Coordinates of C-alpha atoms and ligand atoms in Angstrom, one line a residue:
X1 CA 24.4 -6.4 -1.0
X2 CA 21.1 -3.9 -0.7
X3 CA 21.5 -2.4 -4.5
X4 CA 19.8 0.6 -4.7
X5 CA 18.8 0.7 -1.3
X6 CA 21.7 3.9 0.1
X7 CA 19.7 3.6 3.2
X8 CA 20.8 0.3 4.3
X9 CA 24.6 -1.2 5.1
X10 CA 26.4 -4.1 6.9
X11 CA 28.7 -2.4 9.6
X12 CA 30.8 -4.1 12.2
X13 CA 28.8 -7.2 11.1
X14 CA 25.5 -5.5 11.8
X15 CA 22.7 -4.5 9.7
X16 CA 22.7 -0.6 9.8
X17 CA 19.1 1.3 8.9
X18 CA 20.9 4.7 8.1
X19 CA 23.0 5.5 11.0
X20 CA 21.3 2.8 13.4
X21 CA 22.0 -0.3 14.2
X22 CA 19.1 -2.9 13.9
X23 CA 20.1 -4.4 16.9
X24 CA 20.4 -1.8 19.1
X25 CA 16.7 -1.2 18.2
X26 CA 15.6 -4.9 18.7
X27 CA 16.9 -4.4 22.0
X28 CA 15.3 -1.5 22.7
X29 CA 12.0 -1.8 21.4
X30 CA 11.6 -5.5 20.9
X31 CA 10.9 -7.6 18.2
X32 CA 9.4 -7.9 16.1
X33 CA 9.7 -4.4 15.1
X34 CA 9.0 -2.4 11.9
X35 CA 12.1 -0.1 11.2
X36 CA 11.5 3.3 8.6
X37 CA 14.1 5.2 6.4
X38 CA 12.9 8.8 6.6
X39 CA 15.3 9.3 4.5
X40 CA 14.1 6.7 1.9
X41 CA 10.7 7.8 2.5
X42 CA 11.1 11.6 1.4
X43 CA 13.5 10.3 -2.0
X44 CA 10.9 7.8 -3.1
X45 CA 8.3 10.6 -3.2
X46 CA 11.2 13.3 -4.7
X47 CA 11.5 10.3 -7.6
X48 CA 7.7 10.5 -8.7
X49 CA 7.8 14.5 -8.2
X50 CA 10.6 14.4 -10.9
X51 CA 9.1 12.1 -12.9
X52 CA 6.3 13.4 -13.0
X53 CA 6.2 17.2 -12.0
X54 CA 2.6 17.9 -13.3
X55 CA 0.8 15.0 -11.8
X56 CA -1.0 15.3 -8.6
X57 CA -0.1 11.8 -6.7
X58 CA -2.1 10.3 -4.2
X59 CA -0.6 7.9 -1.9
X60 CA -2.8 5.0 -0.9
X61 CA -3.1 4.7 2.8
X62 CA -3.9 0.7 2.6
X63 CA -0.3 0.1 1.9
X64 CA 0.3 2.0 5.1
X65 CA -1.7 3.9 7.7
X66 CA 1.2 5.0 10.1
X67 CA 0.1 8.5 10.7
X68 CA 3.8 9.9 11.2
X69 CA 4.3 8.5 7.5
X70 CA 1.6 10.1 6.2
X71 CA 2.5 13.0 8.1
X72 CA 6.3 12.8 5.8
X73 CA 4.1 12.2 3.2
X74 CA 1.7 15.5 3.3
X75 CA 5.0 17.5 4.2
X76 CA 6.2 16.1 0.6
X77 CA 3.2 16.9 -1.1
X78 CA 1.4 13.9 -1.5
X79 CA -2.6 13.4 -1.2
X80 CA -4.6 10.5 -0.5
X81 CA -6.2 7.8 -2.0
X82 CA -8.3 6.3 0.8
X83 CA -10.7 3.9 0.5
X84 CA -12.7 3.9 4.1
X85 CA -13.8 6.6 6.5
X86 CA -11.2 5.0 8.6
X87 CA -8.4 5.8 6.0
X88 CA -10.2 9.3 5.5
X89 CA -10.0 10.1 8.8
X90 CA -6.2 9.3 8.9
X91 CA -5.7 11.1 5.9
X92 CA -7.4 14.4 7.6
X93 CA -5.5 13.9 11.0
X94 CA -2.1 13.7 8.9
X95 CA -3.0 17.6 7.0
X96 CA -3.7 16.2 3.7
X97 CA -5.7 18.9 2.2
X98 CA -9.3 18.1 1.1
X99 CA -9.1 18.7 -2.3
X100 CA -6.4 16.5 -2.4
X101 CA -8.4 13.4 -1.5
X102 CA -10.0 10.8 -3.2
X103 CA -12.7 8.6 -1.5
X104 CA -12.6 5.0 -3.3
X105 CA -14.6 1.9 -2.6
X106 CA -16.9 -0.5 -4.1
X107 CA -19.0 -0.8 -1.6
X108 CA -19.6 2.6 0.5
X109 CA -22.5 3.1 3.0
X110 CA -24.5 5.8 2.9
X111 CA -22.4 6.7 5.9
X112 CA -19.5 6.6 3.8
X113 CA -20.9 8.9 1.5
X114 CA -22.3 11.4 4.6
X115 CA -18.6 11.7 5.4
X116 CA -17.0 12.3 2.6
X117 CA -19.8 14.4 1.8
X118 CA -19.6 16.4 5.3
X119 CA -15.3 16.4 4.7
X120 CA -15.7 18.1 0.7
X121 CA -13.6 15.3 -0.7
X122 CA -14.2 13.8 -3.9
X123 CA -15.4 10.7 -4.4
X124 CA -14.8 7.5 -7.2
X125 CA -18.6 6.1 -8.0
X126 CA -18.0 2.2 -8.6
X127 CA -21.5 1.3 -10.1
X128 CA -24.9 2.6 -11.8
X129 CA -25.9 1.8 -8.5
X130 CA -24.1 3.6 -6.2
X131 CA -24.7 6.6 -8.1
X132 CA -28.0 6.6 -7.1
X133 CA -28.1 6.1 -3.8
X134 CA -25.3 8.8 -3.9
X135 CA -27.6 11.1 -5.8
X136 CA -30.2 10.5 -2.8
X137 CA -27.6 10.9 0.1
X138 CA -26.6 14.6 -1.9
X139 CA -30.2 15.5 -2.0
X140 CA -30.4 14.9 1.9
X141 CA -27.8 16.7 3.0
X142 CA -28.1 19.6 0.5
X143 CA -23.9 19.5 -0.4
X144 CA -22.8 18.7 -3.9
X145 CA -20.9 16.3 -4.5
X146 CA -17.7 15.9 -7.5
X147 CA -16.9 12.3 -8.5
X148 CA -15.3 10.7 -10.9
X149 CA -15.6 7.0 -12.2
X150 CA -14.0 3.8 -11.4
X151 CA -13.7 1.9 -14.7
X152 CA -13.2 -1.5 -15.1
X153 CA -10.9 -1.4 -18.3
X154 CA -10.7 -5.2 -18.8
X155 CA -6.6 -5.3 -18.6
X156 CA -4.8 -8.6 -17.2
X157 CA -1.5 -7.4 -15.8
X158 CA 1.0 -10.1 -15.2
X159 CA 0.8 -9.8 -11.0
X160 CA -0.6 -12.7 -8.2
X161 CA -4.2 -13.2 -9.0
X162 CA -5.3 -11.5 -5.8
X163 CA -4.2 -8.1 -6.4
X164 CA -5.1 -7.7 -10.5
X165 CA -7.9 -5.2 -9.9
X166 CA -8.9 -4.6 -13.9
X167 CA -9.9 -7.6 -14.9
X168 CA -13.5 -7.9 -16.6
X169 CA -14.5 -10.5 -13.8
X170 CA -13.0 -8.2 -11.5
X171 CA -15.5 -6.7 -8.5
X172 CA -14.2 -3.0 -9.3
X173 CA -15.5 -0.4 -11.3
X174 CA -17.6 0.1 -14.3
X175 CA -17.1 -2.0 -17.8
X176 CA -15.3 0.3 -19.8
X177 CA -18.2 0.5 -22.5
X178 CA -20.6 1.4 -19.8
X179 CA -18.7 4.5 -18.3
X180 CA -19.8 7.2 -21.0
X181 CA -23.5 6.9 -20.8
X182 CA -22.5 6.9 -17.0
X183 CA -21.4 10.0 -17.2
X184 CA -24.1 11.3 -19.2
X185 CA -26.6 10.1 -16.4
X186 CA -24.4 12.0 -13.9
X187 CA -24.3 15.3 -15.5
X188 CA -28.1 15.5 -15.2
X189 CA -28.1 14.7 -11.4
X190 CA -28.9 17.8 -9.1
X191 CA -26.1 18.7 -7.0
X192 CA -23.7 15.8 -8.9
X193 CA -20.7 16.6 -11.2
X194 CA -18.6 14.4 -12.9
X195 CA -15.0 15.6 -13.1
X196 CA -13.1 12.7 -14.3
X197 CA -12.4 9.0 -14.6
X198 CA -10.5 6.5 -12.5
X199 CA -8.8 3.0 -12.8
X200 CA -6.6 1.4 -10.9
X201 CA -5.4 -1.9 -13.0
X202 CA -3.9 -3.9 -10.2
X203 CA -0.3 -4.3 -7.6
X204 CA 2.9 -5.3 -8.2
X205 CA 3.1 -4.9 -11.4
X206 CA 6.7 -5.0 -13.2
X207 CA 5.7 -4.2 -16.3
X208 CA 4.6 -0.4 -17.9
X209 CA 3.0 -1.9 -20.9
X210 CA -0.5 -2.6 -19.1
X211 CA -0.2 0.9 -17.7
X212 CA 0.2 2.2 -21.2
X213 CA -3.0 0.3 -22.4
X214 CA -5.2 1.6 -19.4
X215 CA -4.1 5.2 -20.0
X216 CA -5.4 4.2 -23.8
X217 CA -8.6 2.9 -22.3
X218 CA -8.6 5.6 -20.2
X219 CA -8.9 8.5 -23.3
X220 CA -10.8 6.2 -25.5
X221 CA -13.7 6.9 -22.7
X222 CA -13.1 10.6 -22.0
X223 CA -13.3 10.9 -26.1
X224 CA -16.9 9.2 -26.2
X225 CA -17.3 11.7 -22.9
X226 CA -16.1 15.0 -24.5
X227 CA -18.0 14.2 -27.8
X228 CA -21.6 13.3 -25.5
X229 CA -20.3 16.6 -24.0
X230 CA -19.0 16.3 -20.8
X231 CA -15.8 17.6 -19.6
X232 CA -13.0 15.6 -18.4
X233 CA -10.9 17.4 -15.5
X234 CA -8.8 14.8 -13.8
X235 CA -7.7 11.5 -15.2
X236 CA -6.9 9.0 -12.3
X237 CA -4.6 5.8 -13.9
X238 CA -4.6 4.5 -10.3
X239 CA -1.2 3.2 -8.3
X240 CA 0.5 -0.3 -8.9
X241 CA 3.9 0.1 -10.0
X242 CA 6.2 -3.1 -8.7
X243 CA 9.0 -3.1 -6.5
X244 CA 11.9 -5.1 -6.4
X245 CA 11.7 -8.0 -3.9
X246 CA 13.9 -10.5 -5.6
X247 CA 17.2 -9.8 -6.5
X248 CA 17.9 -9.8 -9.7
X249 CA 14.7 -8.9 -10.4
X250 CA 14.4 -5.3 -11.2
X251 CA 11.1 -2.9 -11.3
X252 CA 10.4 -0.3 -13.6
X253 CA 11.2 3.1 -12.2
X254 CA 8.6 6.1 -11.4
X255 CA 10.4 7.4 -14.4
X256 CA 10.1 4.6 -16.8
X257 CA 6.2 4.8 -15.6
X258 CA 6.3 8.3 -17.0
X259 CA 7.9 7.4 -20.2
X260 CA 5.5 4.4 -20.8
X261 CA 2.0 7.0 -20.2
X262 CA 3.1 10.3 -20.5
X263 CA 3.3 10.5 -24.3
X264 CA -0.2 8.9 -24.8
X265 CA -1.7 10.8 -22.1
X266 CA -0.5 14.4 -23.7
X267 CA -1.0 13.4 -27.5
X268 CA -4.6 12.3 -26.8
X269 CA -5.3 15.4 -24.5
X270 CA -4.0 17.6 -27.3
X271 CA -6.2 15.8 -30.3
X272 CA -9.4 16.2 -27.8
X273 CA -8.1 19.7 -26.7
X274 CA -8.8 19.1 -22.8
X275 CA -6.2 19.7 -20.0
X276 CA -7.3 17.0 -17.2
X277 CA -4.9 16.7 -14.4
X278 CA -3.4 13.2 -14.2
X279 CA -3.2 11.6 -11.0
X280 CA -1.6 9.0 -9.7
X281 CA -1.8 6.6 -6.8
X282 CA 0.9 4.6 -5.5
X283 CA 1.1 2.8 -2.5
X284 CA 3.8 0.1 -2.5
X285 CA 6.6 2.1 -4.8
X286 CA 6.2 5.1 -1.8
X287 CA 6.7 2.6 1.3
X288 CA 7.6 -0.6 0.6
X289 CA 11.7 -0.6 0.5
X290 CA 11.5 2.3 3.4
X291 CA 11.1 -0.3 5.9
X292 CA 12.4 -3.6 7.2
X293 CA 10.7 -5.8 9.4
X294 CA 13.1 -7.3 12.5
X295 CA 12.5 -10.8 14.0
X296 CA 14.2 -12.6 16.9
X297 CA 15.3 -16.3 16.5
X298 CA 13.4 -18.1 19.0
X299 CA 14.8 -21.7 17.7
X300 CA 16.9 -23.3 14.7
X301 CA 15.2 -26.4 14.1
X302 CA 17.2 -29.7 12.9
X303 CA 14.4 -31.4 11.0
X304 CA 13.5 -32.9 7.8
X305 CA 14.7 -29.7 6.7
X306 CA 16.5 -26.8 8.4
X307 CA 13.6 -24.6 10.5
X308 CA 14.4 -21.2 12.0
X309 CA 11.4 -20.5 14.0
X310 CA 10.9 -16.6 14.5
X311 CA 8.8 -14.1 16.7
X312 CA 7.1 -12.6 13.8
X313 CA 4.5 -15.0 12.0
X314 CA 1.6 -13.9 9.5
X315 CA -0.2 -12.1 12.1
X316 CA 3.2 -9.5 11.8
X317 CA 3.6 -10.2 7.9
X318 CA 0.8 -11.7 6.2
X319 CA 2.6 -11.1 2.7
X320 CA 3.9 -14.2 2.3
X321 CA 1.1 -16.1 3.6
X322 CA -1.8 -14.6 1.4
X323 CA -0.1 -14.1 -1.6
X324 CA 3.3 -16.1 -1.7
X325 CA 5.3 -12.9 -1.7
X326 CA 9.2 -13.1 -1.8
X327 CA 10.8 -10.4 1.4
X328 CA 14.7 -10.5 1.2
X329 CA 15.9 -11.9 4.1
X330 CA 19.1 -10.8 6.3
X331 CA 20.6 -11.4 9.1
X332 CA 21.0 -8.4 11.0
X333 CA 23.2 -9.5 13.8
X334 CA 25.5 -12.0 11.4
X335 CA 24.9 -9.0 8.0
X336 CA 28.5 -9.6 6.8
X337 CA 28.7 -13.7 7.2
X338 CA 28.9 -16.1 4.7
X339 CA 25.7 -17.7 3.4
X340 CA 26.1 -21.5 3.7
X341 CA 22.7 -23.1 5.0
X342 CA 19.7 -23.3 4.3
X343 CA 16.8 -22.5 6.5
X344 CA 12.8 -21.9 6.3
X345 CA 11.5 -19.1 8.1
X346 CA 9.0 -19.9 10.3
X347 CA 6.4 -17.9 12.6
X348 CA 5.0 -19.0 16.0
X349 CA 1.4 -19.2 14.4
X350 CA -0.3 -22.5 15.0
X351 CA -1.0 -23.3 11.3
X352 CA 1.4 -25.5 9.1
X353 CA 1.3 -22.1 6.6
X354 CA 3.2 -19.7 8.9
X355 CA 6.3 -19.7 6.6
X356 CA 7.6 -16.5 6.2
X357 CA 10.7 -17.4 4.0
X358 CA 11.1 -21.1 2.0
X359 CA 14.6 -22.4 1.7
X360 CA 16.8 -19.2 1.8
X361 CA 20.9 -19.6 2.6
X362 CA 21.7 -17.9 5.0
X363 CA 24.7 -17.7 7.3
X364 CA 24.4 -20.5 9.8
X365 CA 21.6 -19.1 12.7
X366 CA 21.4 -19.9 16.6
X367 CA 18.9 -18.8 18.8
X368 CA 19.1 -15.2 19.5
X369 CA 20.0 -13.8 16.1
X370 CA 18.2 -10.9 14.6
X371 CA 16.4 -11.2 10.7
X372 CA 15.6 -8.5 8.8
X373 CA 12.7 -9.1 6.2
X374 CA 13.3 -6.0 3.8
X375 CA 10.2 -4.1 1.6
X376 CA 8.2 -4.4 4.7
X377 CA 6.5 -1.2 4.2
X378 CA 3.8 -1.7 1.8
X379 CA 0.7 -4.2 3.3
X380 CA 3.3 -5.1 6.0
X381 CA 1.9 -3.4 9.1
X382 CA -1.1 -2.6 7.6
X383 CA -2.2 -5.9 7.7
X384 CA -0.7 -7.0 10.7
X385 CA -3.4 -9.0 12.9
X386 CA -3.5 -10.1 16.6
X387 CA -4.3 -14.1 15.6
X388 CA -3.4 -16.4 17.8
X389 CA -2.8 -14.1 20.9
X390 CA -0.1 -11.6 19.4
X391 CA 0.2 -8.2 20.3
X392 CA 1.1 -5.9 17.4
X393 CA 4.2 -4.8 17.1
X394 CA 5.7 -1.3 17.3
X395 CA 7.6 0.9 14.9
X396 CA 10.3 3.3 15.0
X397 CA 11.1 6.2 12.5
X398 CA 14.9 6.3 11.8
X399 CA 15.9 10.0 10.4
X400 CA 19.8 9.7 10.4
X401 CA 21.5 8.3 13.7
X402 CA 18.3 8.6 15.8
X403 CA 15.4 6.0 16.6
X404 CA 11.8 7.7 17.5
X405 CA 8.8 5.2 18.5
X406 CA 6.1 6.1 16.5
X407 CA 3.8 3.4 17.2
X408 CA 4.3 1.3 21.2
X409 CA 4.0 -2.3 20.6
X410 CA 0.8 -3.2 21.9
X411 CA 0.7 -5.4 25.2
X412 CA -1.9 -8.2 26.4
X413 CA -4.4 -5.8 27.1
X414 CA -5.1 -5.1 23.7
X415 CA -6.4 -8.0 22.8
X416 CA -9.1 -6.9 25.3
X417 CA -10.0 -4.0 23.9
X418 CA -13.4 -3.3 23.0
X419 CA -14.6 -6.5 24.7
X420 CA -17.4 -6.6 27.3
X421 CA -17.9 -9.2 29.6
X422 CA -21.8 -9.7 30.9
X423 CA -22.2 -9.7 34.4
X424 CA -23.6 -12.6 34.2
X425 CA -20.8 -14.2 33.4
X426 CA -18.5 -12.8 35.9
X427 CA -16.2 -14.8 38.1
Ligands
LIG1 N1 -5.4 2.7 -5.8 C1 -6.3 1.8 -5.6 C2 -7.7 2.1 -6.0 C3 -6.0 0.6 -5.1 O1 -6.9 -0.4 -4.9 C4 -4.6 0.3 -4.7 C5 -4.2 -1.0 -4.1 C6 -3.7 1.3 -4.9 C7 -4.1 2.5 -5.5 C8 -2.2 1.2 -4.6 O2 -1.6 0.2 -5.3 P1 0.0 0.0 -5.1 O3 0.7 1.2 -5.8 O4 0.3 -0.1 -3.7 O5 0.2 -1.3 -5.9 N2 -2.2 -6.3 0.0 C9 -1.6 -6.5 -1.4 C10 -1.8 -5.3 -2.3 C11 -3.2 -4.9 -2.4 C12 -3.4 -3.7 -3.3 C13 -4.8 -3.2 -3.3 N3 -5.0 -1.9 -4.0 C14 -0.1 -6.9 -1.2 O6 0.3 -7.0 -0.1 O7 0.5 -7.1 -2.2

């Protein structure tokens, strides 16, 4: 019933989260209520170790900002991919080592660049542009600075729209012909070195071929760069590798990443004779199938089609919302039941597109009954908002049979926070 996923099981009729029962946690903490595998967590990092025992990988905080995940996640040896001071100053709290950092973004302040300037981290130049205003900010604060670039390698993976980053009409990154003289410009700059380049093609991608042609792209430009004369230390071929959401629809493996780039990444090295460290930056293959998202029924809806109306809406998971992304629903309080009726999953947002889940059997639902939405990890809390009145919602940490909070639900008074009412206005 949860292929490869050891860390999940239907016990007693339940859905169990290791040695927990999910709803013994909804009635502990709540719903809805994001639920971790440490245990999953720690073996999806051991997978991209193994396959890939010379890489340095960077996980990328967007797909999730918990800081006792990152936390597992520096333990395991992972660095960080962030792309805001926000996410830099998550990454520093959690003990990721500086020089294990990359600072991202296409469009960094000069504040941005004062901090990851002040914090020693490297940093991925998107533009001409920035360069120079990073060149300026270096000069005013008198500490060098070692970046790589962000190149734009003109690749069209087959993924939603939203999330293909390489594209040539893509915002990101430099077009691939441009990067070399780039470089050149770079290496001149006082207090400015150019280590490396950096791409990052696009998400959810369940195919390795595009990875293969960026990592092609990749040492077609660090050939022009070695022959102008620069040196190539790192090669960055970004994150992006797919999980399975649907059943029957299986992802390609950290290890089948490895076989797809590995062998062009070494040949070319060897014909340019450089020794760059690769690095890689996954986000959603880390998280995303660590954690399951729980939801109370509120009410099963006879209308012109079956409605279960739920306590999580896009404000909790805004994956299916913004992209029309597929989560794997169960029930956790009916786990072992057969599946005879279909339902649409519905949040308590007030717009018609609130549907979490279209036309999934499931056994028959009644108010009360727990769902679990699985591969909630990835962009699931991360881009959890407060629209339409709703607290956040907390998340627990499940390392064998216990349960530990690691983030309170927030209450009403969140939604005050920050504000400021004038005086004048007082009642
Ligand atoms: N590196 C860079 C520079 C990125 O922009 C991203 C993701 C990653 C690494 C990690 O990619 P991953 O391994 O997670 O695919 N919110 C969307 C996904 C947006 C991805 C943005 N960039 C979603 O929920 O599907």
């Amino acid at each position: 019933m949860f292929g490869t996923k050891a860390h999940l099981r239907a016990e007693n009729d339940h859905l169990f989260i290791e040695g927990v029962d999910a709803l013994d946690l909804a009635k502990e903490y709540g719903t809805p209520l994001y639920v971790t595998s440490e245990a999953r967590l720690r073996q999806n990092v051991q997978n991209y170790h193994k396959a890939f025992p010379d890489a340095d990988k960077y996980f990328a905080i967007k797909a999730n900002g918990s800081l006792a995940i990152l936390r597992i996640l520096a333990q395991e040896g992972m660095g960080a991919d962030v792309f805001s001071g926000g996410e830099l100053y998550l990454a520093r709290l959690a003990g990721v080592p500086q020089d294990k950092i990359l600072y991202n973004g296409n469009s960094k302040s000069v504040r941005d660049h004062l901090m990851a300037l002040e914090a020693g981290v490297r940093m991925s130049v998107d533009s001409r542009e920035e360069l120079s205003y990073l060149s300026r900010n270096v000069a005013s604060t008198g500490k060098g600075a070692k970046i790589l670039f962000r190149v734009n390698p003109d690749i069209s993976p087959a993924t939603h729209p939203k999330i293909a980053t390489g594209l040539k009409t893509s915002k990101f990154g430099i077009p691939f012909g441009q990067v070399a003289e780039a470089y050149m410009v770079a290496m001149d700059l006082p207090g400015i070195e150019p280590v490396g380049l950096h791409c990052h093609i696009g998400s959810q991608i369940l195919d390795t071929a595009p990875f293969a042609e960026a990592m092609d792209r990749m040492m077609d430009i660090a050939s022009e760069v070695i022959k102008a004369g620069g040196d190539i230390k790192t090669i960055d071929i970004g994150g992006g590798l797919g999980i399975q959401y649907i059943p029957d629809t299986p992802a390609p493996s950290p290890s089948d990443l490895a076989s797809a780039i590995l062998p062009i990444f070494k040949s070319r090295c060897k014909e340019l004779g450089i020794s760059p460290m690769l690095n890689l930056e996954p986000g959603r293959s880390i998280v995303a199938d660590t954690t399951v998202m729980l939801t109370g029924v509120n009410v099963v809806k006879k209308a012109h089609q079956n409605f279960a109306a739920v306590d999580a809406g896009f404000n909790a998971l805004a994956r299916p919302m913004l992209y029309d992304s597929y989560h794997h629903v169960v029930v956790a309080s009916k786990a072992s039941q057969k599946l005879e009726e279909k339902y649409t999953v519905v949040g308590p947002i007030c717009e018609t597109g609130d549907i979490l889940a279209k036309d999934r059997t499931l056994p028959k639902l009644e108010s009360g009954d727990i769902l679990a939405f699985l591969d909630a990890g990835a962009y699931g809390f991360s881009m959890a908002s407060q629209y339409n009145g709703n607290p956040r919602p907390a998340e627990v940490l499940i390392n064998g049979d216990k349960a530990e909070l690691i983030r309170r639900a927030e209450d009403y008074s969140a939604l005050l926070q920050g504000q400021r009412m004038p005086p004048r206005l007082l009642w």
